[in-house]
Each structure stands twice: as structure tokens, then as C-alpha cells.
Tab-separated table of C-alpha atoms in Angstrom:
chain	number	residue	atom	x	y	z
A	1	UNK	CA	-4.187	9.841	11.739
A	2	UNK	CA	-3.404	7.020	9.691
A	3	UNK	CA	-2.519	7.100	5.743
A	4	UNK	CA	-2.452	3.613	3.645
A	5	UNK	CA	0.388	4.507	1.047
A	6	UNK	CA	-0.226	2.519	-2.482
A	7	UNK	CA	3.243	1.694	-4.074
A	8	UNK	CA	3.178	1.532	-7.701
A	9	UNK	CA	5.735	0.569	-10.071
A	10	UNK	CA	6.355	-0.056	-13.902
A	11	UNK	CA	6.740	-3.972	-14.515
A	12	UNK	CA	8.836	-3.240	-17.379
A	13	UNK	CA	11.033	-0.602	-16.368
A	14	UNK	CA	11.856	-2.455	-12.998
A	15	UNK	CA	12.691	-5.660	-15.295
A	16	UNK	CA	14.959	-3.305	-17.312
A	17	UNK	CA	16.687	-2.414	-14.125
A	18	UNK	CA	20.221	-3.812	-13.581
A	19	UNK	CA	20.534	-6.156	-10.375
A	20	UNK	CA	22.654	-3.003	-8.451
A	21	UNK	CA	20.072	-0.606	-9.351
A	22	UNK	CA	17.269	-2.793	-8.004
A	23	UNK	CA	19.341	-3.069	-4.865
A	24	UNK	CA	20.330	0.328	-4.434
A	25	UNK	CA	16.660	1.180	-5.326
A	26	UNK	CA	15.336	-1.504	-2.434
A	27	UNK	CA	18.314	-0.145	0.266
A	28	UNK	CA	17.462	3.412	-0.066
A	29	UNK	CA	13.956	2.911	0.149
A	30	UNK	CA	14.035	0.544	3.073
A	31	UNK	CA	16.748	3.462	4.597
A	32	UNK	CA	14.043	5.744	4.365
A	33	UNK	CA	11.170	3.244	5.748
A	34	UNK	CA	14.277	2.875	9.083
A	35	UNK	CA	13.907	7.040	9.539
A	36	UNK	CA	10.055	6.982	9.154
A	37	UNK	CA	10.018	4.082	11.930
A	38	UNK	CA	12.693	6.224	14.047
A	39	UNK	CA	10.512	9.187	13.829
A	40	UNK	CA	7.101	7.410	14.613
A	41	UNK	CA	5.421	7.481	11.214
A	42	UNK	CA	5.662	4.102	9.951
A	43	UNK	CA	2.795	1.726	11.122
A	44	UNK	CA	3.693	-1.341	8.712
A	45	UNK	CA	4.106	-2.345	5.157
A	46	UNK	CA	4.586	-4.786	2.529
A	47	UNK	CA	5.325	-5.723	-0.650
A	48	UNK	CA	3.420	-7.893	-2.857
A	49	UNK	CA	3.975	-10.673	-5.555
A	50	UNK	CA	3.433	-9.409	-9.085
A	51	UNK	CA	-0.099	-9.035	-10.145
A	52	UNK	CA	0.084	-12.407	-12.547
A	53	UNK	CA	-0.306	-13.941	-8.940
A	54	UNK	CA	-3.523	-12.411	-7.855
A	55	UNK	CA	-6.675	-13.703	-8.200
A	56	UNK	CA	-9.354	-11.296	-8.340
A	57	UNK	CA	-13.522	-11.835	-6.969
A	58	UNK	CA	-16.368	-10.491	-7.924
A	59	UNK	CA	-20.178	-11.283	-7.379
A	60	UNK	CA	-22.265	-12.183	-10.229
A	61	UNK	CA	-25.837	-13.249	-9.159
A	62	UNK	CA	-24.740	-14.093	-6.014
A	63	UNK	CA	-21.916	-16.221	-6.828
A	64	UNK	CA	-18.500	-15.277	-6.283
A	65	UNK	CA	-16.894	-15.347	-9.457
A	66	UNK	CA	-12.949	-15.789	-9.188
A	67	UNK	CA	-10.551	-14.438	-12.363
A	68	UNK	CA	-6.807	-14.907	-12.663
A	69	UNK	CA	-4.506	-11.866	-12.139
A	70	UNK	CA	-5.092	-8.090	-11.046
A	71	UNK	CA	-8.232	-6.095	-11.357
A	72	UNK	CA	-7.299	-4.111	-14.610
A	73	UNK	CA	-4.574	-4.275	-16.666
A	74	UNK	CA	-2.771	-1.346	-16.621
A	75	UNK	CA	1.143	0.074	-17.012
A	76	UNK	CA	1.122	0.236	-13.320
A	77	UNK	CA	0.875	-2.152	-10.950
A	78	UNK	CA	0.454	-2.081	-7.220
A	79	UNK	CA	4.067	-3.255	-5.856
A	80	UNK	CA	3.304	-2.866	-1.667
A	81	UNK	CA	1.369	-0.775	0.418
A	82	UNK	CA	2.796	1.229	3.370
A	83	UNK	CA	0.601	2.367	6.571
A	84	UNK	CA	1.732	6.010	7.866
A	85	UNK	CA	1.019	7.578	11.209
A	86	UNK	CA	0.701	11.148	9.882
A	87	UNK	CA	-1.176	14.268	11.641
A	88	UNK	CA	-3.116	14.933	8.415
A	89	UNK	CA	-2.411	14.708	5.005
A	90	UNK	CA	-0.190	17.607	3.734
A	91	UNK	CA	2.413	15.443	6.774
A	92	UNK	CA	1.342	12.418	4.486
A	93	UNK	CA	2.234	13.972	1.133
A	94	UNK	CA	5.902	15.805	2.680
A	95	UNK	CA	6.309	12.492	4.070
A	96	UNK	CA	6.078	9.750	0.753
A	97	UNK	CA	7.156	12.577	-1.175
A	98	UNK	CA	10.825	11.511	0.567
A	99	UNK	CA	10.445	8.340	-0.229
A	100	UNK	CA	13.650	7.275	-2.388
A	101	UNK	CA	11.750	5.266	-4.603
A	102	UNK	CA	9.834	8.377	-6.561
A	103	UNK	CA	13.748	8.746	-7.841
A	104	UNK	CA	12.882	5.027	-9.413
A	105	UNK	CA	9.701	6.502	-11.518
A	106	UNK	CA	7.592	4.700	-8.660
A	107	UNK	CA	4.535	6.528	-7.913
A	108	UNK	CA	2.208	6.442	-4.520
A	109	UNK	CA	-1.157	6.636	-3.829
A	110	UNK	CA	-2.102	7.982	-0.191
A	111	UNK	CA	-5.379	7.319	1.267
A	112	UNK	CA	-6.519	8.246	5.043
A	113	UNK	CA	-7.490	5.003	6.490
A	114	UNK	CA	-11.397	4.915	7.855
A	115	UNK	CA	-11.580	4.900	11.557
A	116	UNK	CA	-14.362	1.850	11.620
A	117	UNK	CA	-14.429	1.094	15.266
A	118	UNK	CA	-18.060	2.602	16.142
A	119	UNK	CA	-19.582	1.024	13.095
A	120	UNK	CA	-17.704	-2.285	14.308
A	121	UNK	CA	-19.216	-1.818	17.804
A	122	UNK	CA	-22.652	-1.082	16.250
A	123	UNK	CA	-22.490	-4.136	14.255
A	124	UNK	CA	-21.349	-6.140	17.034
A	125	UNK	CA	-24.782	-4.676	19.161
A	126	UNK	CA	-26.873	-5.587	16.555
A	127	UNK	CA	-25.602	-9.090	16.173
A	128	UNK	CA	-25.679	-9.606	20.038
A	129	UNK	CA	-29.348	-8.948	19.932
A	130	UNK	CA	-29.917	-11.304	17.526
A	131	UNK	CA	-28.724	-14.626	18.759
């Protein structure tokens, strides 16, 4: 089964963070993302810009309504997402609970990941019968 992993990280303290702590931080975390690939768990991942890049939608009426910046504003922000081939998810959890950068005062968010291909194929029937 498949787990989306949430990275989160505190703006602040990783500003605060001196340039060989950042890189020992980043080296033993993408260490650990070399034995999850060796092993067969890791799917894919990324990082992410910091949230004063985002741009957030939302329908009002109808409209899309488009806002500078994350969501909420919170301590926290979402730093990169990791995808984990896990069998369920106590594997998840002992997996990201390795992860070096929990040692950083990072925190992660695991999620199983929806298995949408029958309501895809559904969808696609439905749309096939009316063109």
C-alpha cells in the first residue's frame, strides 16, 4: 500500500540553523531516503518552495478566488512530501519514524493514499456514454 508522507518543518528554527547543520540535516535525510529506495519503500518525493510562494484557490460563488501564500498560517509549514510503498501503516510509522530529520524537530504527517482507479474507470464510462 501506498503512504503520502507530509514533511513539516519550523521556518524559524531551520533559518536559525547554521549552513553545516542544514547540510548535515539534508545528507542524512537524503541517506535515509537512498536505504528506503534500496529496500523498495520509496515511491518519490519532493521538496517544496516556502509557503510565501504558494498561491492558494478557493471557490466563492462559483468563481475561483486566488490568495497569496499557504492555506493557514501556522508555526509549521509543509517543507516536501514523500510517497512510501509500505504493507500497512504501523510499516509506515517504523518507517518515517527513521527518518533523520525528526532529530531536526521536523515532524511528518502519513496518510494512506486512495486507490481511485475504479472510480476513474467509472467516470471514464459515464463520460463515454455521453458524447
Amino acid at each position: 500500500m501506498k503512504y503520502m508522507c507530509f514533511g513539516y518543518y519550523d521556518k524559524s528554527k531551520f533559518e536559525g540553523m547554521t549552513e553545516n547543520d542544514r547540510n548535515n540535516m539534508f545528507d542524512s535525510c537524503w541517506e535515509y531516503d537512498d536505504h528506503l529506495r534500496a529496500n523498495g519503500h520509496y515511491v518519490s518525493g519532493e521538496g517544496l518552495h516556502p509557503s510565501e510562494d504558494a498561491m492558494t484557490l478557493r471557490s466563492n460563488s462559483g468563481k475561483v478566488a486566488t490568495t497569496d501564500g499557504p492555506y493557514a498560517e501556522t508555526k509549521e509549514q509543509l517543507g516536501g512530501v514523500l510517497i512510501l510503498d509500505a504493507r500497512d501503516m504501523n510499516h509506515a510509522v517504523q518507517l518515517m519514524s527513521q527518518h533523520p530529520s525528526l532529530k531536526y524537530g521536523n515532524s511528518w504527517e502519513i496518510r494512506p493514499i486512495a486507490d481511485m482507479s475504479e472510480l476513474m474507470k467509472a467516470s471514464e464510462q459515464r463520460r463515454k456514454k455521453r458524447q
